[in-house]
Amino acid sequence: MMGESEKRLGNRLKTAAEAIRGAEYLTAFSGAGMSVESGIPPFRGEGGIWNKYDPAVLDLEAFVRHPGRSWPVIREMFICFLGADGRPPAQPNEAHRVLAKWEAAGRLKTTITQNIDGLHAAAGSRNLVEFHGHCRTMTCLDCGRELPLNAEATRAAVPRCACGGLLKPDFVFFGEGIPPGALEAAEEAARKTDCMVLVGTSGVVYPAAAIPQLAKRRGATIIEVNPEPSDYTERIVDLFIPMKAGAAFLRMDALLGPR
Ligand code: NAD
Ligand code: ZN
């Protein structure tokens, strides 16, 4: 017999699928939890890298003053995304793939991610706002030259540009602004959307956390996929799906049927 809680969860998934099917401008908003099933630990909580390092090393001023303290952390994150030392590169999981499929089918208009691991793009998402930048390149803080961020380029203890300047990876450090265009694109999507699906985000990092709040104020239905309640759950979420991303998106996708 089906348990009462499984029945309730089934009903919530059905209601979520109906909201997704009926949406005119569906958006997704993802955080670190999206990539946990791809083997990338979140910053906070179990297995998080902030249990091992002080987040202050990824502060822009700290980086400029003591780059030799920041680079071991950057390198560790980077190895975790791209693989190295016998570790395979991280791959998109079922949830990334379902979102890319919904976009290709015209169901999903925009994906806004706080992640810097590149997995939404790897899964095929195209209309993607990388709110906190990415790990594909680094930029010289002196001359502005852009170089690929790869194992080769980061071999030195502190990678430097030919001009001698410090090379900073193109993800957003603490104390740094959101990349040009990303804030505007995210806000535009939040104003247009009538249904936003939050996945794997705790809602404590600003200004990113203001995006779902803007969508809510504009009248959007907010669905949240997260095994744990977040800062959003009580405040703005209409439909909370207490599940891991992979299983939740597979079940919602199955309920949606073909398009
Ligand atoms: P967070 O680390 O603050 O919170 C992660 C959330 O994911 C939690 O609410 C947790 O309950 C949930 N979660 C855990 N496992 C999950 C699963 N399997 N499915 C769905 N949800 C799951 O994440 P945040 O809100 O994104 O803030 C962290 C910041 O750190 C972001 O700004 C991001 O840029 C950065 N970050 C990025 C990566 C990455 O690129 N993969 C990884 C760690 C941190
Ligand atoms: Zn330079």
Short mmCIF file of C-alpha atoms and ligand atoms in Angstrom, two decimals:
data_model
loop_
_atom_site.label_atom_id
_atom_site.label_comp_id
_atom_site.label_asym_id
_atom_site.label_seq_id
_atom_site.Cartn_x
_atom_site.Cartn_y
_atom_site.Cartn_z
CA MET A 1 0.00 0.00 0.00
CA MET A 2 1.14 3.52 -0.76
CA GLY A 3 2.04 5.47 2.39
CA GLU A 4 0.22 8.69 3.18
CA SER A 5 3.37 10.78 2.73
CA GLU A 6 4.17 9.20 -0.64
CA LYS A 7 0.60 9.96 -1.72
CA ARG A 8 0.99 13.59 -0.62
CA LEU A 9 4.30 13.86 -2.45
CA GLY A 10 2.72 12.35 -5.57
CA ASN A 11 -0.02 14.98 -5.43
CA ARG A 12 2.51 17.78 -5.08
CA LEU A 13 4.48 16.49 -8.06
CA LYS A 14 1.27 16.35 -10.09
CA THR A 15 0.36 19.92 -9.12
CA ALA A 16 3.91 21.05 -10.01
CA ALA A 17 3.72 19.36 -13.40
CA GLU A 18 0.40 21.09 -14.08
CA ALA A 19 1.88 24.50 -13.19
CA ILE A 20 4.87 23.80 -15.44
CA ARG A 21 2.65 22.65 -18.30
CA GLY A 22 0.44 25.71 -18.01
CA ALA A 23 3.25 28.27 -17.68
CA GLU A 24 3.77 30.81 -20.43
CA TYR A 25 7.22 31.84 -19.30
CA LEU A 26 8.80 29.10 -17.21
CA THR A 27 12.17 29.80 -15.57
CA ALA A 28 14.55 27.70 -13.50
CA PHE A 29 16.79 29.06 -10.75
CA SER A 30 19.51 26.72 -9.50
CA GLY A 31 22.16 26.59 -6.80
CA ALA A 32 24.88 24.27 -5.54
CA GLY A 33 22.39 21.48 -4.65
CA MET A 34 21.70 21.05 -8.38
CA SER A 35 25.20 19.59 -8.85
CA VAL A 36 25.46 17.49 -5.67
CA GLU A 37 24.32 14.40 -7.59
CA SER A 38 27.08 15.13 -10.12
CA GLY A 39 29.57 14.68 -7.27
CA ILE A 40 30.23 18.37 -6.59
CA PRO A 41 29.89 19.22 -2.90
CA PRO A 42 28.08 22.41 -1.86
CA PHE A 43 30.07 25.10 -0.06
CA ARG A 44 28.09 24.77 3.15
CA GLY A 45 26.84 21.70 4.98
CA GLU A 46 27.98 18.12 4.69
CA GLY A 47 31.17 17.67 2.65
CA GLY A 48 31.22 21.42 1.97
CA ILE A 49 34.56 23.04 1.19
CA TRP A 50 33.96 25.77 3.79
CA ASN A 51 34.43 23.11 6.47
CA LYS A 52 38.01 22.91 5.26
CA TYR A 53 38.83 26.44 4.10
CA ASP A 54 38.03 29.94 5.23
CA PRO A 55 35.61 31.55 2.72
CA ALA A 56 37.65 34.75 3.13
CA VAL A 57 40.27 33.32 0.72
CA LEU A 58 37.78 33.90 -2.10
CA ASP A 59 37.34 37.54 -1.21
CA LEU A 60 38.62 39.80 -3.99
CA GLU A 61 40.80 41.96 -1.73
CA ALA A 62 42.24 38.92 0.03
CA PHE A 63 43.03 37.38 -3.36
CA VAL A 64 44.90 40.48 -4.49
CA ARG A 65 46.86 40.64 -1.23
CA HIS A 66 47.58 36.91 -0.76
CA PRO A 67 46.91 35.04 -4.04
CA GLY A 68 49.06 32.15 -2.79
CA ARG A 69 46.40 31.45 -0.12
CA SER A 70 43.50 31.55 -2.59
CA TRP A 71 44.93 29.36 -5.35
CA PRO A 72 44.94 26.01 -3.46
CA VAL A 73 41.17 26.45 -2.93
CA ILE A 74 40.57 27.52 -6.52
CA ARG A 75 42.60 24.56 -7.75
CA GLU A 76 40.63 22.15 -5.57
CA MET A 77 37.28 23.45 -6.85
CA PHE A 78 38.57 23.32 -10.35
CA ILE A 79 39.84 19.71 -10.05
CA CYS A 80 36.45 18.75 -8.67
CA PHE A 81 34.68 20.17 -11.77
CA LEU A 82 37.13 19.13 -14.48
CA GLY A 83 38.66 16.00 -13.01
CA ALA A 84 42.36 15.36 -12.39
CA ASP A 85 44.55 13.03 -10.34
CA GLY A 86 42.46 10.02 -11.37
CA ARG A 87 39.18 11.77 -10.60
CA PRO A 88 36.82 11.85 -13.62
CA PRO A 89 35.31 15.21 -14.67
CA ALA A 90 31.88 16.00 -13.24
CA GLN A 91 29.00 15.20 -15.62
CA PRO A 92 25.54 16.77 -15.82
CA ASN A 93 22.96 14.75 -13.87
CA GLU A 94 19.33 13.85 -14.67
CA ALA A 95 18.07 17.22 -13.41
CA HIS A 96 20.43 19.20 -15.69
CA ARG A 97 19.35 17.00 -18.59
CA VAL A 98 15.62 17.41 -17.93
CA LEU A 99 15.98 21.22 -17.83
CA ALA A 100 17.90 21.21 -21.14
CA LYS A 101 15.22 18.97 -22.64
CA TRP A 102 12.41 21.29 -21.46
CA GLU A 103 14.25 24.24 -23.00
CA ALA A 104 14.74 22.43 -26.33
CA ALA A 105 11.02 21.58 -26.33
CA GLY A 106 10.15 25.26 -25.82
CA ARG A 107 8.72 24.62 -22.36
CA LEU A 108 11.47 26.40 -20.39
CA LYS A 109 12.49 29.91 -21.38
CA THR A 110 15.44 30.78 -19.12
CA THR A 111 17.72 29.03 -16.65
CA ILE A 112 19.42 31.21 -14.06
CA THR A 113 22.20 29.48 -12.17
CA GLN A 114 24.44 30.46 -9.29
CA ASN A 115 26.72 27.54 -10.14
CA ILE A 116 30.10 28.00 -11.72
CA ASP A 117 30.66 24.37 -12.73
CA GLY A 118 29.40 24.74 -16.32
CA LEU A 119 27.12 21.69 -16.04
CA HIS A 120 23.92 23.39 -17.30
CA ALA A 121 25.80 24.42 -20.46
CA ALA A 122 27.30 20.92 -20.75
CA ALA A 123 23.78 19.43 -20.59
CA GLY A 124 22.69 21.69 -23.46
CA SER A 125 20.98 24.65 -21.77
CA ARG A 126 21.37 27.66 -24.08
CA ASN A 127 19.34 30.50 -22.64
CA LEU A 128 21.44 30.46 -19.52
CA VAL A 129 22.29 33.22 -17.07
CA GLU A 130 25.49 32.36 -15.19
CA PHE A 131 24.86 34.73 -12.31
CA HIS A 132 28.18 34.07 -10.55
CA GLY A 133 30.29 33.69 -13.69
CA HIS A 134 32.06 30.48 -14.68
CA CYS A 135 35.34 28.56 -14.60
CA ARG A 136 36.14 28.51 -18.31
CA THR A 137 38.47 31.50 -18.34
CA MET A 138 40.51 33.83 -16.16
CA THR A 139 41.25 37.51 -16.68
CA CYS A 140 44.38 39.54 -15.94
CA LEU A 141 43.62 42.11 -13.25
CA ASP A 142 46.18 44.49 -14.82
CA CYS A 143 45.77 44.35 -18.62
CA GLY A 144 42.39 42.61 -18.94
CA ARG A 145 43.73 39.79 -21.10
CA GLU A 146 41.57 36.64 -20.99
CA LEU A 147 43.10 33.15 -20.84
CA PRO A 148 41.54 29.69 -20.68
CA LEU A 149 41.35 28.29 -17.15
CA ASN A 150 42.74 24.78 -17.43
CA ALA A 151 45.22 22.49 -15.69
CA GLU A 152 48.08 23.71 -17.90
CA ALA A 153 47.41 27.38 -17.20
CA THR A 154 47.15 26.89 -13.44
CA ARG A 155 50.31 24.83 -12.92
CA ALA A 156 52.17 27.72 -11.23
CA ALA A 157 51.52 28.29 -7.53
CA VAL A 158 50.18 31.73 -8.50
CA PRO A 159 49.34 31.92 -12.23
CA ARG A 160 50.35 35.24 -13.82
CA CYS A 161 49.75 36.96 -17.13
CA ALA A 162 52.62 37.67 -19.56
CA CYS A 163 52.42 41.29 -18.31
CA GLY A 164 53.07 40.09 -14.75
CA GLY A 165 49.54 40.81 -13.58
CA LEU A 166 47.47 38.47 -11.41
CA LEU A 167 45.08 36.16 -13.25
CA LYS A 168 41.67 35.91 -11.59
CA PRO A 169 39.24 33.12 -12.52
CA ASP A 170 36.05 34.52 -14.08
CA PHE A 171 33.73 33.42 -11.33
CA VAL A 172 32.44 36.00 -8.90
CA PHE A 173 34.52 36.40 -5.75
CA PHE A 174 33.10 37.77 -2.50
CA GLY A 175 33.15 41.54 -2.63
CA GLU A 176 32.87 41.56 -6.40
CA GLY A 177 29.98 42.66 -8.63
CA ILE A 178 27.72 40.39 -10.68
CA PRO A 179 29.04 40.01 -14.30
CA PRO A 180 27.81 42.74 -16.68
CA GLY A 181 24.49 41.76 -18.16
CA ALA A 182 23.81 38.83 -15.82
CA LEU A 183 21.91 40.81 -13.18
CA GLU A 184 19.84 42.58 -15.86
CA ALA A 185 19.08 39.31 -17.68
CA ALA A 186 18.06 37.57 -14.45
CA GLU A 187 15.84 40.46 -13.38
CA GLU A 188 14.20 40.61 -16.78
CA ALA A 189 13.39 36.89 -16.62
CA ALA A 190 12.09 37.29 -13.05
CA ARG A 191 9.75 40.07 -14.17
CA LYS A 192 8.45 38.07 -17.13
CA THR A 193 8.12 34.65 -15.55
CA ASP A 194 4.79 33.25 -14.39
CA CYS A 195 6.35 30.10 -12.91
CA MET A 196 9.81 29.70 -11.42
CA VAL A 197 11.32 26.41 -10.27
CA LEU A 198 13.98 26.81 -7.56
CA VAL A 199 16.37 23.91 -7.17
CA GLY A 200 19.16 23.25 -4.70
CA THR A 201 19.61 26.77 -3.41
CA SER A 202 19.61 27.86 0.21
CA GLY A 203 18.64 31.47 -0.46
CA VAL A 204 21.31 33.05 1.73
CA VAL A 205 23.60 34.46 -0.99
CA TYR A 206 22.66 37.97 -2.19
CA PRO A 207 21.91 39.57 -4.61
CA ALA A 208 21.09 36.18 -6.22
CA ALA A 209 18.48 35.41 -3.56
CA ALA A 210 16.54 38.55 -4.53
CA ILE A 211 15.72 37.11 -8.00
CA PRO A 212 13.08 34.56 -6.86
CA GLN A 213 11.67 37.23 -4.51
CA LEU A 214 11.22 39.57 -7.47
CA ALA A 215 9.47 36.81 -9.44
CA LYS A 216 7.14 36.20 -6.49
CA ARG A 217 6.28 39.91 -6.17
CA ARG A 218 5.45 39.91 -9.89
CA GLY A 219 2.93 37.14 -9.23
CA ALA A 220 4.83 34.04 -10.36
CA THR A 221 4.08 30.61 -8.91
CA ILE A 222 7.20 29.43 -7.06
CA ILE A 223 8.02 25.71 -7.00
CA GLU A 224 10.96 24.55 -4.89
CA VAL A 225 12.91 21.29 -5.19
CA ASN A 226 15.18 20.73 -2.19
CA PRO A 227 15.47 17.79 0.23
CA GLU A 228 15.60 20.37 3.06
CA PRO A 229 13.56 23.54 3.58
CA SER A 230 15.50 26.68 2.64
CA ASP A 231 15.24 30.39 3.41
CA TYR A 232 12.68 30.59 0.60
CA THR A 233 10.36 27.77 1.67
CA GLU A 234 8.24 29.55 4.27
CA ARG A 235 8.52 32.99 2.70
CA ILE A 236 7.76 32.69 -1.01
CA VAL A 237 7.31 29.06 -2.06
CA ASP A 238 3.87 27.93 -3.25
CA LEU A 239 4.77 24.29 -3.82
CA PHE A 240 7.61 22.60 -1.92
CA ILE A 241 8.92 19.31 -3.31
CA PRO A 242 11.10 17.75 -0.58
CA MET A 243 13.23 15.63 -2.90
CA LYS A 244 16.68 15.48 -4.46
CA ALA A 245 16.93 17.22 -7.82
CA GLY A 246 17.47 14.14 -10.04
CA ALA A 247 14.47 12.13 -8.85
CA ALA A 248 12.19 15.18 -8.64
CA PHE A 249 12.85 16.32 -12.22
CA LEU A 250 12.56 12.79 -13.63
CA ARG A 251 9.17 12.40 -11.98
CA MET A 252 7.91 15.84 -13.03
CA ASP A 253 9.12 15.17 -16.58
CA ALA A 254 7.29 11.83 -16.67
CA LEU A 255 4.10 13.52 -15.44
CA LEU A 256 4.38 16.22 -18.11
CA GLY A 257 4.40 13.71 -20.94
CA PRO A 258 5.60 14.49 -24.49
CA ARG A 259 5.31 17.88 -26.07
P1 NAD B 1 24.17 26.37 -0.80
O1 NAD B 1 25.44 25.56 -0.73
O2 NAD B 1 24.02 27.52 0.09
O3 NAD B 1 22.92 25.42 -0.57
C1 NAD B 1 22.76 24.20 -1.27
C2 NAD B 1 21.30 23.77 -1.19
O4 NAD B 1 21.14 22.59 -1.95
C3 NAD B 1 20.82 23.46 0.24
O5 NAD B 1 19.60 24.13 0.45
C4 NAD B 1 20.63 21.93 0.23
O6 NAD B 1 19.58 21.52 1.07
C5 NAD B 1 20.32 21.68 -1.22
N1 NAD B 1 20.63 20.32 -1.72
C6 NAD B 1 21.58 19.47 -1.28
N2 NAD B 1 21.57 18.34 -2.01
C7 NAD B 1 20.59 18.50 -2.95
C8 NAD B 1 20.08 17.67 -4.03
N3 NAD B 1 20.61 16.46 -4.27
N4 NAD B 1 19.08 18.17 -4.78
C9 NAD B 1 18.54 19.39 -4.54
N5 NAD B 1 18.97 20.19 -3.54
C10 NAD B 1 19.99 19.76 -2.77
O7 NAD B 1 24.01 26.74 -2.34
P2 NAD B 1 23.67 28.10 -3.06
O8 NAD B 1 22.38 28.64 -2.59
O9 NAD B 1 23.86 27.83 -4.50
O10 NAD B 1 24.83 29.11 -2.57
C11 NAD B 1 26.20 28.71 -2.67
C12 NAD B 1 27.06 29.63 -3.53
O11 NAD B 1 28.29 28.94 -3.77
C13 NAD B 1 26.47 29.88 -4.88
O12 NAD B 1 26.49 31.24 -5.05
C14 NAD B 1 27.40 29.20 -5.90
O13 NAD B 1 27.93 30.19 -6.78
C15 NAD B 1 28.56 28.68 -5.14
N6 NAD B 1 28.81 27.24 -5.34
C16 NAD B 1 28.76 26.70 -6.59
C17 NAD B 1 28.97 25.34 -6.77
C18 NAD B 1 28.90 24.76 -8.16
O14 NAD B 1 29.17 25.49 -9.12
N7 NAD B 1 28.51 23.50 -8.31
C19 NAD B 1 29.23 24.52 -5.68
C20 NAD B 1 29.28 25.11 -4.41
C21 NAD B 1 29.05 26.46 -4.27
ZN ZN B 2 48.12 41.12 -18.13
#
